[in-house]
Short mmCIF file of C-alpha atoms in Angstrom, two decimals:
data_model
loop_
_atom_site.label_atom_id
_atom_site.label_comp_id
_atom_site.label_asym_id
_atom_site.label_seq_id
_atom_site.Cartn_x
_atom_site.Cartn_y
_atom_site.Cartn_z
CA UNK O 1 14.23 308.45 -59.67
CA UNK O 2 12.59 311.66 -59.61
CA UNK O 3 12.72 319.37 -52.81
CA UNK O 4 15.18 322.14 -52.74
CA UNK O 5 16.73 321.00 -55.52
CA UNK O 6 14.55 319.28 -57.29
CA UNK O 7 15.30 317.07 -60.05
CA UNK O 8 12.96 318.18 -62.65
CA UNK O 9 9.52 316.37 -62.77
CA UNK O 10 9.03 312.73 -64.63
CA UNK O 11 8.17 313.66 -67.94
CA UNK O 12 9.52 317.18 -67.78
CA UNK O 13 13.23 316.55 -67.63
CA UNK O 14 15.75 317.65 -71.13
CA UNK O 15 17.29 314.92 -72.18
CA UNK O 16 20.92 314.75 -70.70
CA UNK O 17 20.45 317.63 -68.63
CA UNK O 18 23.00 317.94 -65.65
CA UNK O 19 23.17 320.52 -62.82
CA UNK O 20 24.14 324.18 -62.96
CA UNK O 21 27.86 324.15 -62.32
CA UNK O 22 29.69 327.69 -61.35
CA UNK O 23 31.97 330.02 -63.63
CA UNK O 24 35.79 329.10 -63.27
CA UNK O 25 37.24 332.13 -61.74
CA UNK O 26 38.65 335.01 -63.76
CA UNK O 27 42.41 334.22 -62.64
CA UNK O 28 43.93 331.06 -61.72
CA UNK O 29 45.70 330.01 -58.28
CA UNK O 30 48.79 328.58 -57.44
CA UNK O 31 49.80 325.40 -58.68
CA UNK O 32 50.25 323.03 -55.64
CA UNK O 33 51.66 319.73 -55.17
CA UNK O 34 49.56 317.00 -53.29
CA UNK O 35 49.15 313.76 -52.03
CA UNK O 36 45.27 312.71 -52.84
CA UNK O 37 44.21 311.12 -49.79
CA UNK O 38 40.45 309.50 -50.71
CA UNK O 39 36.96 310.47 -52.57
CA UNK O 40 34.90 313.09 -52.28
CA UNK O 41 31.16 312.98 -53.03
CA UNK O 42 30.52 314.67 -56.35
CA UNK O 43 33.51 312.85 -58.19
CA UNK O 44 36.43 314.77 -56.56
CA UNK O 45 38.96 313.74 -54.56
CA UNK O 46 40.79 314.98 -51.35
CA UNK O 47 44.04 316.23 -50.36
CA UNK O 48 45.61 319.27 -47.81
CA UNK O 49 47.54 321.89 -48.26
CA UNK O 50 48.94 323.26 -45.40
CA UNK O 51 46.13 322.44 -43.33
CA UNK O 52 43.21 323.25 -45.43
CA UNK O 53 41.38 320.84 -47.36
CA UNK O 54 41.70 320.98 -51.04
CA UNK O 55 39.26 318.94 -53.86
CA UNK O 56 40.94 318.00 -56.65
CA UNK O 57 39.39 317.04 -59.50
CA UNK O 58 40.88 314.20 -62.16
CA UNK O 59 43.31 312.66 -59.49
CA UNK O 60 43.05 309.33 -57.80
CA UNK O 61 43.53 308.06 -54.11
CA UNK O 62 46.94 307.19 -53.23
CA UNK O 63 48.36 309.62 -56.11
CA UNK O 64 50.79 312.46 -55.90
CA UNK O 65 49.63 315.00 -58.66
CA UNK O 66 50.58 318.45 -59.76
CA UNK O 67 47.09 320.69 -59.60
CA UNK O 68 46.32 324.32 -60.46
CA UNK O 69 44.44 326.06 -57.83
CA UNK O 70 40.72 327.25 -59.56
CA UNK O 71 38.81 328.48 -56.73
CA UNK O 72 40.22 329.85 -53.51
CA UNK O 73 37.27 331.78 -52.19
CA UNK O 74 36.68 329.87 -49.15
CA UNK O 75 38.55 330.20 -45.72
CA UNK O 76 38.37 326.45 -45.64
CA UNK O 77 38.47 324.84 -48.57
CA UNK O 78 40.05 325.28 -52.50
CA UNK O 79 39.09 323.54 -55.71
CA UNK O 80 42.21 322.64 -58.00
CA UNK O 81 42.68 320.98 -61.14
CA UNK O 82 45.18 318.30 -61.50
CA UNK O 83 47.49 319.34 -64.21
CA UNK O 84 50.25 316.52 -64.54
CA UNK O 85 50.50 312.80 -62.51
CA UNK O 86 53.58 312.99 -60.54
CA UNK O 87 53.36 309.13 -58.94
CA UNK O 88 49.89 307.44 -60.55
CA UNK O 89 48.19 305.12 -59.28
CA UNK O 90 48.07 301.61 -60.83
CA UNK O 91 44.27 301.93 -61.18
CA UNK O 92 44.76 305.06 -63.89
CA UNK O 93 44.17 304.33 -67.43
CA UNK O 94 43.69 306.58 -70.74
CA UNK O 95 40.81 308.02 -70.38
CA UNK O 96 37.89 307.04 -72.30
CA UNK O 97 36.98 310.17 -73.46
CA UNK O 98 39.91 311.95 -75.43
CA UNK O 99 38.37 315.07 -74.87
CA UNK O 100 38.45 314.94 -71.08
CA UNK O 101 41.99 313.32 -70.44
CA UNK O 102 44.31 315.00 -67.78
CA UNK O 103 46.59 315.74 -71.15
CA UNK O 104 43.56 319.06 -72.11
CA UNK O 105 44.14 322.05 -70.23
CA UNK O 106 41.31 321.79 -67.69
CA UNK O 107 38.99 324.78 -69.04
CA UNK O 108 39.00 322.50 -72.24
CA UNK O 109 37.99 319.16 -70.59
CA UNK O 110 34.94 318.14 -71.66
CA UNK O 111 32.63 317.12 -69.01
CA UNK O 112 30.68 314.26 -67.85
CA UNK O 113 32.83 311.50 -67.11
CA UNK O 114 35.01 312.54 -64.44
CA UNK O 115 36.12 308.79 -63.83
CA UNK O 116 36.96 308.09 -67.10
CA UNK O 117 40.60 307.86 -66.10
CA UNK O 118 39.81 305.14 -63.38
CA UNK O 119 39.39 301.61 -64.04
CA UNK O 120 36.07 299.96 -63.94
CA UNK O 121 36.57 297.95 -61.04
CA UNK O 122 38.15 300.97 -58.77
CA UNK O 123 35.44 303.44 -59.85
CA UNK O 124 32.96 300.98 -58.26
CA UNK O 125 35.23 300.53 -54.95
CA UNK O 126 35.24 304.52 -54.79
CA UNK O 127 31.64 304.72 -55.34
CA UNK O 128 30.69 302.07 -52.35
CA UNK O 129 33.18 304.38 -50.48
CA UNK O 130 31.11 307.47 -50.66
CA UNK O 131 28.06 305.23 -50.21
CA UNK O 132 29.76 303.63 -47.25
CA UNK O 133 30.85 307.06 -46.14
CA UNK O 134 27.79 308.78 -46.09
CA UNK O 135 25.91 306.52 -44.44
CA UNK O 136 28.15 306.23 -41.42
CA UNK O 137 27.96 309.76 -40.74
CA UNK O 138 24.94 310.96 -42.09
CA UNK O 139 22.65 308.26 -41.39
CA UNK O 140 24.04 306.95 -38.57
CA UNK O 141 24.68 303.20 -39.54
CA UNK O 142 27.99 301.20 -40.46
CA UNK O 143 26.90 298.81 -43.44
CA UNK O 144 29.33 297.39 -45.75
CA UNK O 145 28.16 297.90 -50.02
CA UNK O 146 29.45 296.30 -53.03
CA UNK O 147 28.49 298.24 -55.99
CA UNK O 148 27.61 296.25 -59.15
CA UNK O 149 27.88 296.84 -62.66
CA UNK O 150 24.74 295.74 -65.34
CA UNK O 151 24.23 292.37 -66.33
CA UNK O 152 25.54 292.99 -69.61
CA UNK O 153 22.47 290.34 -71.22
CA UNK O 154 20.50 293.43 -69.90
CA UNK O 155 22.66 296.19 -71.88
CA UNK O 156 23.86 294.81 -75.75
CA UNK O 157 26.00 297.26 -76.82
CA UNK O 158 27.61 298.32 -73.91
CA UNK O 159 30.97 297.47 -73.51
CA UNK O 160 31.79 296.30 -69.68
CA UNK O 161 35.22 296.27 -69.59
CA UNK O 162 35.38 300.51 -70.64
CA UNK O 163 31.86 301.27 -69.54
CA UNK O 164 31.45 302.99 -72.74
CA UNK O 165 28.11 303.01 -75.02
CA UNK O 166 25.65 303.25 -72.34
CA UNK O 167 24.28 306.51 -72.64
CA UNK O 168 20.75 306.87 -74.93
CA UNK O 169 19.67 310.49 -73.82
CA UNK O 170 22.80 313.28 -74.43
CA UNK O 171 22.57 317.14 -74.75
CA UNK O 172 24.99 319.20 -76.64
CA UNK O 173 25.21 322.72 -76.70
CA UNK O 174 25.15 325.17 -79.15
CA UNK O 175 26.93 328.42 -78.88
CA UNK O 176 26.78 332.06 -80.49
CA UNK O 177 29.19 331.50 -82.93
CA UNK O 178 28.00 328.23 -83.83
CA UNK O 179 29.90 325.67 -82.05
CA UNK O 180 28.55 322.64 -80.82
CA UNK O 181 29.68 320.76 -77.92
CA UNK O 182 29.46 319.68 -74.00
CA UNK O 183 30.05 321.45 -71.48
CA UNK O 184 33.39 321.71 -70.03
CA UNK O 185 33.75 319.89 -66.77
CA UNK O 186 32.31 322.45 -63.87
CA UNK O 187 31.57 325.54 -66.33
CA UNK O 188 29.34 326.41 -69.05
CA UNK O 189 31.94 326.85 -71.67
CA UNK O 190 31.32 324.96 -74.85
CA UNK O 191 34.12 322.33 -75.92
CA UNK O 192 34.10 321.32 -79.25
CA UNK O 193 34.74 317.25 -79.34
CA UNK O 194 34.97 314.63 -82.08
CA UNK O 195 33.38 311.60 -80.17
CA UNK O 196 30.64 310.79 -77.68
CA UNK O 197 32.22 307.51 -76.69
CA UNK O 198 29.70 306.80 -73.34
CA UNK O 199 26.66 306.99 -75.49
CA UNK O 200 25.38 304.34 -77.74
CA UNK O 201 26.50 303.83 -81.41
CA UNK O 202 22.55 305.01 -82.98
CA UNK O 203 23.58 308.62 -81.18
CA UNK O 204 27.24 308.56 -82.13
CA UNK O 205 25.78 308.47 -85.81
CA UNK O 206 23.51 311.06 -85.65
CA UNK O 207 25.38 313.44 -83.80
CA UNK O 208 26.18 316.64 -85.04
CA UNK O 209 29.75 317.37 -83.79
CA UNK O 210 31.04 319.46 -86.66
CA UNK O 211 31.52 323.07 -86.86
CA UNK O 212 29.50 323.40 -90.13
CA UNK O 213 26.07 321.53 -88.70
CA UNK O 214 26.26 324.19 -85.53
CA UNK O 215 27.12 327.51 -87.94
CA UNK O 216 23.32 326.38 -89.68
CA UNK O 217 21.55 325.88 -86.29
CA UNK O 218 22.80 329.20 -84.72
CA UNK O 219 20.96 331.07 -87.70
CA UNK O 220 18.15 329.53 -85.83
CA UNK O 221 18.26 330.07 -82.82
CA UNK O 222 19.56 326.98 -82.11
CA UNK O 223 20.61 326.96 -78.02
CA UNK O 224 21.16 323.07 -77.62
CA UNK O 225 20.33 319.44 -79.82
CA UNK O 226 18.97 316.37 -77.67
CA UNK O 227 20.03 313.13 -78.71
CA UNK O 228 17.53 310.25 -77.90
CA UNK O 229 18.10 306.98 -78.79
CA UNK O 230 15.18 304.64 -77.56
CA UNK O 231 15.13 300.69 -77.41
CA UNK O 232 12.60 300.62 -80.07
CA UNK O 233 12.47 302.59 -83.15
CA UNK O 234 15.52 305.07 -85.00
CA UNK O 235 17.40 307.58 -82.53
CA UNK O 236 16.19 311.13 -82.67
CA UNK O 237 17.68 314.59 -82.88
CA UNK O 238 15.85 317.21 -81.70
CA UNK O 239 17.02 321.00 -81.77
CA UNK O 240 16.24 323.37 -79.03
CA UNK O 241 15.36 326.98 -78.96
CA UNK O 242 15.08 329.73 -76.17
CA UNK O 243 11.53 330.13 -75.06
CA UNK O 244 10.93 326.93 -76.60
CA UNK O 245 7.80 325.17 -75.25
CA UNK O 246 6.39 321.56 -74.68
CA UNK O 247 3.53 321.47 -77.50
CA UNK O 248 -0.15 320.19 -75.87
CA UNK O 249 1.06 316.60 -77.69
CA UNK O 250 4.64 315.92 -77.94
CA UNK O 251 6.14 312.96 -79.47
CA UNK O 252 6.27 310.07 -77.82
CA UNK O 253 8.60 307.19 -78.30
CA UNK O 254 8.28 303.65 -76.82
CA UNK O 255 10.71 301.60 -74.72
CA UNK O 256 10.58 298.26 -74.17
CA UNK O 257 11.70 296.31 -70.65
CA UNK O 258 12.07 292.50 -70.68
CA UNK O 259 8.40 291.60 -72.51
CA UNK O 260 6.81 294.86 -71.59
CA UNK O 261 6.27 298.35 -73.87
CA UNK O 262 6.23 302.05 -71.97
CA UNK O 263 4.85 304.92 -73.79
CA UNK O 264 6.68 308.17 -73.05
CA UNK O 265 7.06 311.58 -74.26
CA UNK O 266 10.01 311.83 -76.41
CA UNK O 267 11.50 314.83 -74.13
CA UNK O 268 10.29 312.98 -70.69
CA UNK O 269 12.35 311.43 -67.86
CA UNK O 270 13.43 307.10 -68.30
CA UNK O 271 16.82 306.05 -66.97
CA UNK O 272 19.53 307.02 -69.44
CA UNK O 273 21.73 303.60 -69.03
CA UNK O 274 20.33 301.10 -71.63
CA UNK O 275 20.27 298.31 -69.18
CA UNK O 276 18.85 300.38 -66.19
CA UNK O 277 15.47 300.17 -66.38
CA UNK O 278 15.52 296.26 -66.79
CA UNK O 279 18.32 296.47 -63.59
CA UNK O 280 16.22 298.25 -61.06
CA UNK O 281 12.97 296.44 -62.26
CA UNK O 282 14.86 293.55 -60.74
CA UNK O 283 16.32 295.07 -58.17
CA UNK O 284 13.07 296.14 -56.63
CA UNK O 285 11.37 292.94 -57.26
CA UNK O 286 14.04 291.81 -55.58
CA UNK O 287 14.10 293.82 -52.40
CA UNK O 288 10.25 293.28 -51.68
CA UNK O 289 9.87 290.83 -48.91
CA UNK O 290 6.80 288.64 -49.99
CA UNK O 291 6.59 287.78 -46.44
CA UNK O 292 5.34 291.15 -45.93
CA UNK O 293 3.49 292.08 -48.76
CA UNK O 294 -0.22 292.19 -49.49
CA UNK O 295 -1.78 292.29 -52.77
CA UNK O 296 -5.16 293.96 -51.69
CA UNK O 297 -3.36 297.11 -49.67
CA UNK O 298 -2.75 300.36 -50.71
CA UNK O 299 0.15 299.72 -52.16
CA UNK O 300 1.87 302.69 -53.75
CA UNK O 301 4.82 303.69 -56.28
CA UNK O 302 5.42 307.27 -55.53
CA UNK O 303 7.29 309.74 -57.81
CA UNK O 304 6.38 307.39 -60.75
CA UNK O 305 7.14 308.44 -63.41
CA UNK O 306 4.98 306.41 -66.44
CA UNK O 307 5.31 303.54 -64.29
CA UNK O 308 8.16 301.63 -64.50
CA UNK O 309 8.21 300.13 -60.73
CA UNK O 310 4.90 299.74 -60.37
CA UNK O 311 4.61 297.49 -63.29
CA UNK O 312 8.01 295.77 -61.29
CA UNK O 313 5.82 295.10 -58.54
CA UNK O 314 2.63 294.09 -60.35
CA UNK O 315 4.70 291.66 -62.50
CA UNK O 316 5.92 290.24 -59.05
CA UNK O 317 2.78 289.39 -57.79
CA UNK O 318 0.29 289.26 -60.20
CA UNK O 319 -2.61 291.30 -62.18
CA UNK O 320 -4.92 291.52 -59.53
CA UNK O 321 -2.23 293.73 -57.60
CA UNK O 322 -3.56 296.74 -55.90
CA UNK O 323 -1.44 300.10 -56.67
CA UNK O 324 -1.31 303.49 -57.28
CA UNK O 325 1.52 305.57 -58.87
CA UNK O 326 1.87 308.93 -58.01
CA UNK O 327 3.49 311.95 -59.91
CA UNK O 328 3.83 315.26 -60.58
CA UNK O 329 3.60 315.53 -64.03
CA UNK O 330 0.36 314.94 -65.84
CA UNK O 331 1.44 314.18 -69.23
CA UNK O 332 4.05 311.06 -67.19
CA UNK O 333 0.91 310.00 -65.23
CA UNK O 334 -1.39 310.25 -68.53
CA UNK O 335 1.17 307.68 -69.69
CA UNK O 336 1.72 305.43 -66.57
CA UNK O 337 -2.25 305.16 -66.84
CA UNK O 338 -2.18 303.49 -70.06
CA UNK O 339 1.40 301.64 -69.43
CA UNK O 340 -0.59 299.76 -66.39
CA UNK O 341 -3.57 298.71 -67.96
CA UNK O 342 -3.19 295.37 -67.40
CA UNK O 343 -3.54 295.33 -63.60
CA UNK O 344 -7.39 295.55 -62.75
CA UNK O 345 -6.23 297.49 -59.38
CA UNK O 346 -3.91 300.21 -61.01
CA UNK O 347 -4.27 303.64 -61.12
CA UNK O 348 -2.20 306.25 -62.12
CA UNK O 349 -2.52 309.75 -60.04
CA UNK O 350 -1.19 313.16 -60.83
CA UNK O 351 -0.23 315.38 -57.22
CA UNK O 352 3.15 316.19 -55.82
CA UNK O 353 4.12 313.30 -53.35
CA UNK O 354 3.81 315.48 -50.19
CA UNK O 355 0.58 316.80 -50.76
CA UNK O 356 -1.01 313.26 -51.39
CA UNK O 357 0.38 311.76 -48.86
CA UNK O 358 -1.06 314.77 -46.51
CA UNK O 359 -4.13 314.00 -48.13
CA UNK O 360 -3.73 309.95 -46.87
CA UNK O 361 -2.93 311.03 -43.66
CA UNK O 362 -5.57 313.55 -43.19
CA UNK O 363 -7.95 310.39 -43.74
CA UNK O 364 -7.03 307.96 -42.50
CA UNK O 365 -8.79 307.56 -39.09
CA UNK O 366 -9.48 304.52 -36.88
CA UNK O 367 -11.81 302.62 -39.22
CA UNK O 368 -9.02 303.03 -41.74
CA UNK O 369 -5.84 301.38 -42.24
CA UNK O 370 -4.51 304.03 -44.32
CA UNK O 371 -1.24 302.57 -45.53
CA UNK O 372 -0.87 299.80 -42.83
CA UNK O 373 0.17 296.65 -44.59
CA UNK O 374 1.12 298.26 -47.62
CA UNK O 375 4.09 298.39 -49.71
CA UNK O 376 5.24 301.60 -50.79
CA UNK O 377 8.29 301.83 -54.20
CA UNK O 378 9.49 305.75 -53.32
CA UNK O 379 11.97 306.94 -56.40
CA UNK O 380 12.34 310.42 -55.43
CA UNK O 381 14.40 313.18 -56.99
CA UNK O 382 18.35 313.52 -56.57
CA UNK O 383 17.91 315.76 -53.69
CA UNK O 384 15.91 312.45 -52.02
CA UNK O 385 12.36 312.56 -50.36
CA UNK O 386 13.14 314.86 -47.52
CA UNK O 387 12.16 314.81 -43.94
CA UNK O 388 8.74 316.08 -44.32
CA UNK O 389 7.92 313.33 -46.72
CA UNK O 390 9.96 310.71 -44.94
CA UNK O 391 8.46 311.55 -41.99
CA UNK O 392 4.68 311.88 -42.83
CA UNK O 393 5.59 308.14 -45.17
CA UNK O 394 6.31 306.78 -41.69
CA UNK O 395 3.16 308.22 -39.83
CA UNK O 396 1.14 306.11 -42.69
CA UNK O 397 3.24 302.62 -41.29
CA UNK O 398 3.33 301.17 -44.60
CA UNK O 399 4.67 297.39 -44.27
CA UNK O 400 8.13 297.93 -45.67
CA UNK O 401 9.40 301.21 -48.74
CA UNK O 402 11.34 300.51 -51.39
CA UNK O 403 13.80 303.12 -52.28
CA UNK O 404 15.34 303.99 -55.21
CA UNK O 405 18.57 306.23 -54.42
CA UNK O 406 20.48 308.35 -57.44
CA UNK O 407 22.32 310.06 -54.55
CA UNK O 408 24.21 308.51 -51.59
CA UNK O 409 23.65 312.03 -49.40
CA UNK O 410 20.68 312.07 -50.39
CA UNK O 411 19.82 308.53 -48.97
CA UNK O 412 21.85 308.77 -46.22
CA UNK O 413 19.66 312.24 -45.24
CA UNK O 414 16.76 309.82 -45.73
CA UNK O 415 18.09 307.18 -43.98
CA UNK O 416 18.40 308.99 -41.06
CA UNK O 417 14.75 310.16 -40.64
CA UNK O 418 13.60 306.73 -41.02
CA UNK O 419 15.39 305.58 -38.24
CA UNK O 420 14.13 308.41 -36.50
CA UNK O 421 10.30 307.70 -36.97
CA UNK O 422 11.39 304.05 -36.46
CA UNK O 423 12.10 302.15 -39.41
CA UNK O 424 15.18 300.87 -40.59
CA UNK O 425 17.11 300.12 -43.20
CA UNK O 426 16.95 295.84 -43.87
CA UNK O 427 18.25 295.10 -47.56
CA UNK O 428 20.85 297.53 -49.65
CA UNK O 429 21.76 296.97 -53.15
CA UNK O 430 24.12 298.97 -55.14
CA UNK O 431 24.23 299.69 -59.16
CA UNK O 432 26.65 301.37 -61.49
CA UNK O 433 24.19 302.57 -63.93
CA UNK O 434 26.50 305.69 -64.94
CA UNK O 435 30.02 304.45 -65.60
CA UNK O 436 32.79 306.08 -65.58
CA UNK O 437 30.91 308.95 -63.54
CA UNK O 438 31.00 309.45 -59.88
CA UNK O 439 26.87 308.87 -60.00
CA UNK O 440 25.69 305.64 -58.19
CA UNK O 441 22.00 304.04 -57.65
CA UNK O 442 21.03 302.27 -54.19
CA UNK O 443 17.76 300.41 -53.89
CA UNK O 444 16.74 300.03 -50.09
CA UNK O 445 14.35 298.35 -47.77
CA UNK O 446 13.01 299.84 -44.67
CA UNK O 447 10.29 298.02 -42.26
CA UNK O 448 9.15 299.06 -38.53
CA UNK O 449 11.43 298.39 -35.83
CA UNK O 450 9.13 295.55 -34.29
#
């Protein structure tokens, strides 16, 4: 799934990374009673005060919740933290995660699963909601989603009623005193916590969650640990340092899909659910209509990462399967290179999407068919492809794209420049690959409007 902002580079990404979040302010607002009304995008939910919308974080639709006002900086809009449950809903459980139940103050909520206190089967219903949502008004279409959760043959180990023990890539934090911990939810303030309970048992073992282990690494500069657990081989630790560097050959590690290996460096980007890789190779051999595809086009997998969809696609429909992945990062495309060996009409190309597909465009001509028949697998960054990629994509009139969504906005931002340059949106499919989160994945067909 890898251009404002950008989610780092296949290949380039830390392990469990997640977004900047801002400071929590220096005093804290009123404490206001609401009535949540629905989701928010981002994992928040909505109510009003007095006319002005407020997002409340840790509160369900249909509750009535007590919530301390954290930011009140904008003429329209405050952020609050729900502090008790006046009326619950019926969907409310315990939350998973100890550490981040309603029952912590809210600067000491651990973050990272901000539907932990949801049940499985209404997190999904509020995730197709913001799906739903967003494409209504953003990309201009009414389409009804069901988002589904991972075959659990796909994911042993993962437990499907809790949607716990999912996670194999996790970053804690270590600070100046030593500590060791997550992030609190929407800050940068380290929480010390005694369980991990969405990531898989080989990192709950390893990780270093005591005071003592983070005292030893702050005499060495410690500044965070990566936790990787891989589907082959022992889960690694791996402490970080400021300034530190990617060495000119970093450890790889090797994960396997269905009958198929992928080399990767040990620090580079591959889906962080253990059953998502295997899920979305489905899904997109799923969504490609074999109606419309051609084996000998220029078919093309772009933001590739080491490969992963087009080795969906060449498994499809055979060896002899013409396609090119395209990415950023050299040391991901170095890999994707040797991960498709097998197909005679791989190749694996290192450029940022927009400039190759500039390149495409600036030759195709009339005794070309530049991307004309083709099927193009686009997996682009959270923010999504963009218009300028979208639209010069379009210009090339591949057959039919297959995208891969991390971000309903995103998609439905994308959505609405296809339909623009006139292609449409034929097949959507909808994934919980990040439980008890608010984070959804969407795989998508477009073809020209005949």
């Amino acid at each position: 799934m890898a251009n404002s902002r950008r989610r780092p580079a296949r290949g380039t990404r830390p392990a469990g990374a997640r977004r900047p979040a801002p400071a929590r302010p220096a005093e804290p607002g009123p404490v206001l009673e609401l009535d949540v009304e629905r989701i928010a995008h981002g994992g928040v939910a909505v109510a009003r005060h007095e006319g002005r919308v407020v997002f409340v974080a840790d509160a369900i639709p249909g509750e009535r919740v007590r919530a301390q006002v954290t930011d009140a900086g904008h003429d329209r809009f405050w952020r609050a933290e729900t502090v008790e449950v006046l009326d619950a809903s019926p969907d409310r459980r315990e939350h998973v995660w100890a550490e981040a139940s309603v029952d912590r103050a809210p600067e000491d909520r651990a973050g990272g699963a901000e539907f932990g206190h949801i049940v499985l089967r209404r997190q999904r219903e509020l995730k197709a909601d913001v799906l739903r949502d967003a494409l209504a008004r953003m990309g201009g279409i009414e389409r009804e989603v069901d988002v589904r959760g991972v075959d659990p043959a796909l994911a042993p180990g993962v437990d499907p009623e809790s949607g716990t023990g999912w996670r194999t890539r996790v970053r804690l934090h270590v600070g100046a005193e030593g500590a060791v911990g997550p992030y609190a939810a929407r800050s940068h303030r380290i929480v010390p916590v005694a369980s991990l309970p969405l990531a898989v048992a080989e990192i709950e073992s390893i990780a270093p969650l005591g005071a003592d282990r983070g005292t030893a690494d702050a005499d060495v500069g410690a500044t965070a640990i990566d936790l990787v657990a891989p589907s082959t081989g022992a889960a690694e630790l791996v402490i970080r340092t400021a300034g530190d560097r990617r060495p000119e050959h970093p450890p790889t590690i090797v994960e396997r899909v269905g009958e198929r290996s992928f080399t990767l460096d040990r620090g580079g980007f591959w889906q962080v659910h253990r059953g998502a890789a295997a899920t979305l190779t489905r899904a997109v051999q799923a969504a490609v209509d074999p109606g419309r595809f051609d084996p000998d086009a220029e078919n093309q997998d772009l933001y590739g990462g080491v490969g992963l969809l087009a080795a969906a696609v060449g498994d499809r429909f055979g060896p002899s399967t013409r396609i090119t992945t395209v990415e950023a990062d050299a040391r991901a495309t170095e890999h994707a290179g040797a991960n498709l060996a097998d197909w005679i009409g791989a190749r694996a190309v290192t450029d940022r999407v927009d400039r190759y597909l500039d390149r495409l465009a600036g030759a195709a001509d009339a005794s070309t068919r530049g991307l004309r028949g083709a099927t193009v697998v686009l997996d682009p960054p959270r923010a999504g492809a963009g218009r300028a990629v979208v639209e010069r994509l379009t210009e090339l009139r591949p057959a039919q794209v297959v995208y891969v969504a991390c971000d309903p906005v995103a998609l439905a931002r994308d959505v609405a420049t296809f339909r623009a340059t006139g292609y449409e949106i034929e097949a959507l499919d909808a994934f919980d690959l990040f439980p008890n989160t608010h984070h959804v994945e969407a795989v998508a067909r477009f073809a020209a409007i005949v």
